[in-house]
XYZ file of C-alpha atoms in Angstrom:
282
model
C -52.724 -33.966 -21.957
C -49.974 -32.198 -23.373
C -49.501 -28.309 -22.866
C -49.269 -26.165 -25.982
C -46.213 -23.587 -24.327
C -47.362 -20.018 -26.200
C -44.333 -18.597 -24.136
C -41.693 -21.299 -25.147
C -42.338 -21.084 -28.692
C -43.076 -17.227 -28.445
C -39.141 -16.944 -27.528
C -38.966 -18.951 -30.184
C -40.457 -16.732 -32.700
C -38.942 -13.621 -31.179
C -35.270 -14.884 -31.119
C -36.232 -15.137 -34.846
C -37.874 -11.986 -35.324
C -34.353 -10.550 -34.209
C -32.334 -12.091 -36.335
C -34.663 -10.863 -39.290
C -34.645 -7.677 -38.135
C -30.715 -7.094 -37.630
C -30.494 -8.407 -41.374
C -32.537 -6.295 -42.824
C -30.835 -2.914 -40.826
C -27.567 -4.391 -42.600
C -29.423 -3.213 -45.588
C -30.383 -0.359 -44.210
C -33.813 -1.051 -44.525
C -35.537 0.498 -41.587
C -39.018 0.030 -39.801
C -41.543 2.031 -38.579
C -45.040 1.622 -36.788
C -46.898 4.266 -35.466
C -49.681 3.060 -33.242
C -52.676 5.444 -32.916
C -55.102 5.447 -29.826
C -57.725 7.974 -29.364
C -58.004 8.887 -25.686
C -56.857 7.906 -22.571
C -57.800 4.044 -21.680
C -55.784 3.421 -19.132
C -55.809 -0.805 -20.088
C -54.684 0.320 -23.523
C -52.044 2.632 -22.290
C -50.727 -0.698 -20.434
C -51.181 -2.711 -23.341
C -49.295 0.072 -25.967
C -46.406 0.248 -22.949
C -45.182 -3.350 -23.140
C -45.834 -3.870 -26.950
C -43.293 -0.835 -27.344
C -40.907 -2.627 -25.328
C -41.228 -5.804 -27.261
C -40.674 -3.619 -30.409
C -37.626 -1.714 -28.813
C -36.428 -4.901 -28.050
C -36.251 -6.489 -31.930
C -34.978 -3.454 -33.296
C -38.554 -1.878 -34.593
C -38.939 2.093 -34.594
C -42.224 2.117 -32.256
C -44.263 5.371 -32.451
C -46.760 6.461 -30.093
C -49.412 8.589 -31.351
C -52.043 9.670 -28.705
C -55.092 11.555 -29.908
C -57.850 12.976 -27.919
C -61.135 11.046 -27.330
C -63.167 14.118 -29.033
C -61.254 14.033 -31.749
C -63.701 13.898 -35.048
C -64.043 10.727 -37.304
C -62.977 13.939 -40.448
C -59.645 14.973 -38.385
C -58.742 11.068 -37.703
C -58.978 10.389 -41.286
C -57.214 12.877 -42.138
C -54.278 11.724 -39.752
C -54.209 8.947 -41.088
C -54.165 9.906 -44.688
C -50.748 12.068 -43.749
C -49.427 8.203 -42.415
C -50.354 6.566 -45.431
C -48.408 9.024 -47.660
C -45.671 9.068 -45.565
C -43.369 6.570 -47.208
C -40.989 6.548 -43.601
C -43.969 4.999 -42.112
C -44.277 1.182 -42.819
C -46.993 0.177 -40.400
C -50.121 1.949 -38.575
C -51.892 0.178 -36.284
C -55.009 1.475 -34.390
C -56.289 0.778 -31.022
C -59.961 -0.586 -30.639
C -62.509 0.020 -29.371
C -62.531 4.156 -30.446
C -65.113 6.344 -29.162
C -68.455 5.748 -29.880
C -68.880 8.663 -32.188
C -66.153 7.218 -34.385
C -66.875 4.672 -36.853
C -64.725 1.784 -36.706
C -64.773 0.032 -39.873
C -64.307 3.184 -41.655
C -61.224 4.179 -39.992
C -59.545 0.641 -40.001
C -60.623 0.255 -44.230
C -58.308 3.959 -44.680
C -55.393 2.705 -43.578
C -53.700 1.534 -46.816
C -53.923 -2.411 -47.129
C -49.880 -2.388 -47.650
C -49.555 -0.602 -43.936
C -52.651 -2.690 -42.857
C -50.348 -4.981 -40.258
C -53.180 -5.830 -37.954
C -55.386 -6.849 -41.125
C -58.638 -5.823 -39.825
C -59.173 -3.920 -43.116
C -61.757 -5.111 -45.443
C -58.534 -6.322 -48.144
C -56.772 -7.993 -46.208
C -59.807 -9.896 -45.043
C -60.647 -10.452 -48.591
C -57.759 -11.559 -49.761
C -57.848 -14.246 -46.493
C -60.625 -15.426 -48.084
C -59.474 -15.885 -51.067
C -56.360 -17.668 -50.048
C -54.051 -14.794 -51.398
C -51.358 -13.214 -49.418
C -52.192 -10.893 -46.981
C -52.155 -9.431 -43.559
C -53.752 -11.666 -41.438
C -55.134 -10.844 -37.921
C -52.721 -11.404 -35.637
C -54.264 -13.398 -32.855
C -55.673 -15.444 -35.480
C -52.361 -15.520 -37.216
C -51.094 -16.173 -33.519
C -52.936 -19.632 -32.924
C -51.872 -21.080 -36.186
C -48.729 -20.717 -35.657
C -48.729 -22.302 -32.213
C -50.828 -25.544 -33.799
C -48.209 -25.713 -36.583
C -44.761 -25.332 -34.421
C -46.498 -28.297 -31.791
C -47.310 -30.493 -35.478
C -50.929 -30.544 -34.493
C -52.530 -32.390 -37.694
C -54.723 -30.290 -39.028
C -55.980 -32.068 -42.494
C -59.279 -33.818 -42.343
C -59.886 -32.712 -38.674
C -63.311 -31.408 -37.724
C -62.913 -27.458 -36.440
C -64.982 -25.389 -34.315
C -64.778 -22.705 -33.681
C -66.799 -20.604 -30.975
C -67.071 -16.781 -31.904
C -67.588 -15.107 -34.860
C -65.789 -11.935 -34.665
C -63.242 -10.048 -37.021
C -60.599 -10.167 -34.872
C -60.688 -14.017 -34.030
C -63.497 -16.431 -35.156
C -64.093 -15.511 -38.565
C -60.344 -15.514 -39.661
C -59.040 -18.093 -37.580
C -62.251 -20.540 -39.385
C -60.564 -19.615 -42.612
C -56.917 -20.562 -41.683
C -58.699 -23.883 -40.699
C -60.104 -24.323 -43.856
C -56.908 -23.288 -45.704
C -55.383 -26.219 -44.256
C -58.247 -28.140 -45.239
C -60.435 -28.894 -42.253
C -63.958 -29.325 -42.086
C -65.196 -26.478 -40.001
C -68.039 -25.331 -37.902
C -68.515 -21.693 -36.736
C -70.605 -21.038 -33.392
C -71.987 -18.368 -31.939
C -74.690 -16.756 -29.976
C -77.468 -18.010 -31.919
C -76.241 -21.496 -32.446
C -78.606 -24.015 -30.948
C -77.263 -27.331 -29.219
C -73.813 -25.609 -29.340
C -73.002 -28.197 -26.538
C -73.653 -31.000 -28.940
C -71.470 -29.099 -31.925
C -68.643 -28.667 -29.940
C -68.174 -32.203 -28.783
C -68.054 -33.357 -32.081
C -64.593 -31.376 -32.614
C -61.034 -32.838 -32.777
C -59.796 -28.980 -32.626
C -62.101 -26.694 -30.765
C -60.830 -23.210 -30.599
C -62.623 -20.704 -28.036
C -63.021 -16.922 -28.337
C -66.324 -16.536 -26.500
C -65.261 -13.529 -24.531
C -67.201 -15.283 -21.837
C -64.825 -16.497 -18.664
C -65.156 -20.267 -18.214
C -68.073 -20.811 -20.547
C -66.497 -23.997 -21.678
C -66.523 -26.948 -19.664
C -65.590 -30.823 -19.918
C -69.006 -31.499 -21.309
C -68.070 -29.562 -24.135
C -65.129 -31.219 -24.283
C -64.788 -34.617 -26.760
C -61.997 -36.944 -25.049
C -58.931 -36.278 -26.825
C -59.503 -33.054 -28.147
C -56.924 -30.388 -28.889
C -58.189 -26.990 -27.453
C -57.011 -23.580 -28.081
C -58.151 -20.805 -25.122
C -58.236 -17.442 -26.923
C -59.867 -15.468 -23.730
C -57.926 -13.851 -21.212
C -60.041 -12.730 -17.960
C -59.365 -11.515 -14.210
C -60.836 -13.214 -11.448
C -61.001 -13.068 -7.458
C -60.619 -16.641 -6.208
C -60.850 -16.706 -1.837
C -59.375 -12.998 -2.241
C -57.050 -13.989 -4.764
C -56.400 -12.215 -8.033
C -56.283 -14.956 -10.613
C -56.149 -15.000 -14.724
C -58.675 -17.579 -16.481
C -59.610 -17.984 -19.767
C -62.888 -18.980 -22.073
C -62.509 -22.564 -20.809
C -62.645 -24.070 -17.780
C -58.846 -25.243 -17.430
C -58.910 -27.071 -14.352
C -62.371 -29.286 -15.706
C -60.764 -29.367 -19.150
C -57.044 -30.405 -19.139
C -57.452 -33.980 -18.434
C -59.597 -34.236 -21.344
C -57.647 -33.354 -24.051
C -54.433 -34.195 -26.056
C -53.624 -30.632 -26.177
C -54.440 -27.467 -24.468
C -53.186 -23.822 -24.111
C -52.846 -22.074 -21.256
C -53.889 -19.028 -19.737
C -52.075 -17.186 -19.151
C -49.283 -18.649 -21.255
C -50.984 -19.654 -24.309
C -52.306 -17.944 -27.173
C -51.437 -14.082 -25.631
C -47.848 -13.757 -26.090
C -47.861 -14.720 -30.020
C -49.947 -11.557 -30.794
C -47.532 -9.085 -30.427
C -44.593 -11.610 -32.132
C -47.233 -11.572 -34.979
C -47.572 -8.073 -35.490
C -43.889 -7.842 -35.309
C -43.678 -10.416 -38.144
C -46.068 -8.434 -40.564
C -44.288 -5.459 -39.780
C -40.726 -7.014 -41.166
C -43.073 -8.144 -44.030
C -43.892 -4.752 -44.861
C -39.813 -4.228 -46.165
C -38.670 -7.717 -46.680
C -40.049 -10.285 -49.493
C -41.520 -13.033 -47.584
């Protein structure tokens, strides 16, 4: 069993991210996000907190832009129209889930695909699909690059994937298929899921469900990617876990990421990275 390090080669990535960033400032070429939340979640005030300090860090103008939950879907458009047209704004990035009354998919798909950095909008996931360049989403984005920086072979492997969101599943099965494995999506509905996922030489978990996966899920040998991140009490201990079972796992596989420690810290070096993309030519 070999540990996949997400915080090794997430330093990795950043110390990069830097050095792109001072380069481009050379040319006077200057970068701005503005990150939107509507209301006052206290988990995504957190969350907004440290990202802004990874993006003070690399050199990244970071601005907050905090609405209030009663805000109309009309008004929030229209916000975001004025950051679209505002050509010292590179980047807008929203924070999910918004109020109910608020239609999701319509907000992220008016955010111009160009300033689309988390690409959630409905462009950027069809140009994903089509194998064209494009924002992808960044946790997604994230776990790729950890399985190509630790030369996990990709070609000809079987894939599955558990979950079949936006954010995660769906994209993440397309990367896989970019880089030509054979891949299975599961879900909810799937029947003898058990069965399905010990078939896989990659098996990547977004289940949202803490410790779902177990070794019998598990084929021996398996590489195993742990996209959930979840609090538990252990004997009056606080203690993070993920979608798999670590501790019934590990021994199992040939490689495994950790949580914490694994897939979470690449998401913010991603969205970093599409930022630069929105003013360099990469």
């Amino acid at each position: 069993m070999n540990l996949i390090d997400g915080n090794l080669i997430s330093k990795s990535i950043f110390s990069e991210l830097k050095d792109k960033v001072s380069k481009l400032m050379l040319d006077n070429k200057k970068i701005t996000l503005v990150d939107i939340l509507v209301g006052n979640d206290d988990a995504s005030k957190i969350y907004i907190a440290n990202k802004k300090k990874k993006f003070d860090e690399v050199g990244i103008n970071f601005v907050e832009c905090d609405l209030p939950d009663d805000i109309s879907e009309s008004d929030l458009i229209k916000r975001i129209d004025q950051l679209n047209s505002d050509d010292s704004v590179n980047a807008i990035f929203i924070e999910l889930p918004l109020p109910k009354h608020i239609n999701e998919k319509n907000i992220i798909d008016k955010i111009k695909p160009e300033k689309d950095v988390d690409g959630f909008g409905a462009n950027n996931l069809g140009a994903l699909l089509q194998g064209k360049k494009c924002f992808i989403p960044c946790t997604a984005h994230g776990i790729w690059e950890l399985m190509k920086r630790t030369d996990i072979e990709i070609a000809g492997k079987h894939c599955v994937v558990v979950g079949r969101s936006n954010i995660v599943g769906k994209p993440v099965a397309l990367l896989m298929l970019r880089e030509d494995a054979t891949v299975t999506i599961c879900h909810s509905k799937t029947k003898n899921i058990k069965d399905i996922c010990k078939t896989a030489d990659i098996l990547i978990v977004a289940t949202g469900k803490a410790k779902s996966i177990d070794d019998t899920y598990v084929k021996e040998g398996a590489v195993v990617i742990d996209v959930g991140i979840h609090r538990e009490v252990v004997d009056g201990v606080k203690k993070v876990c993920g979608d798999v079972d670590f501790d019934k796992v590990a021994d199992h596989t040939s490689y495994i990421t950790p949580v914490p420690g694994g897939v979470g810290p690449m998401t913010v070096n991603m969205l970093i990275k599409h930022c630069i993309e929105t003013v360099s030519n990469e």
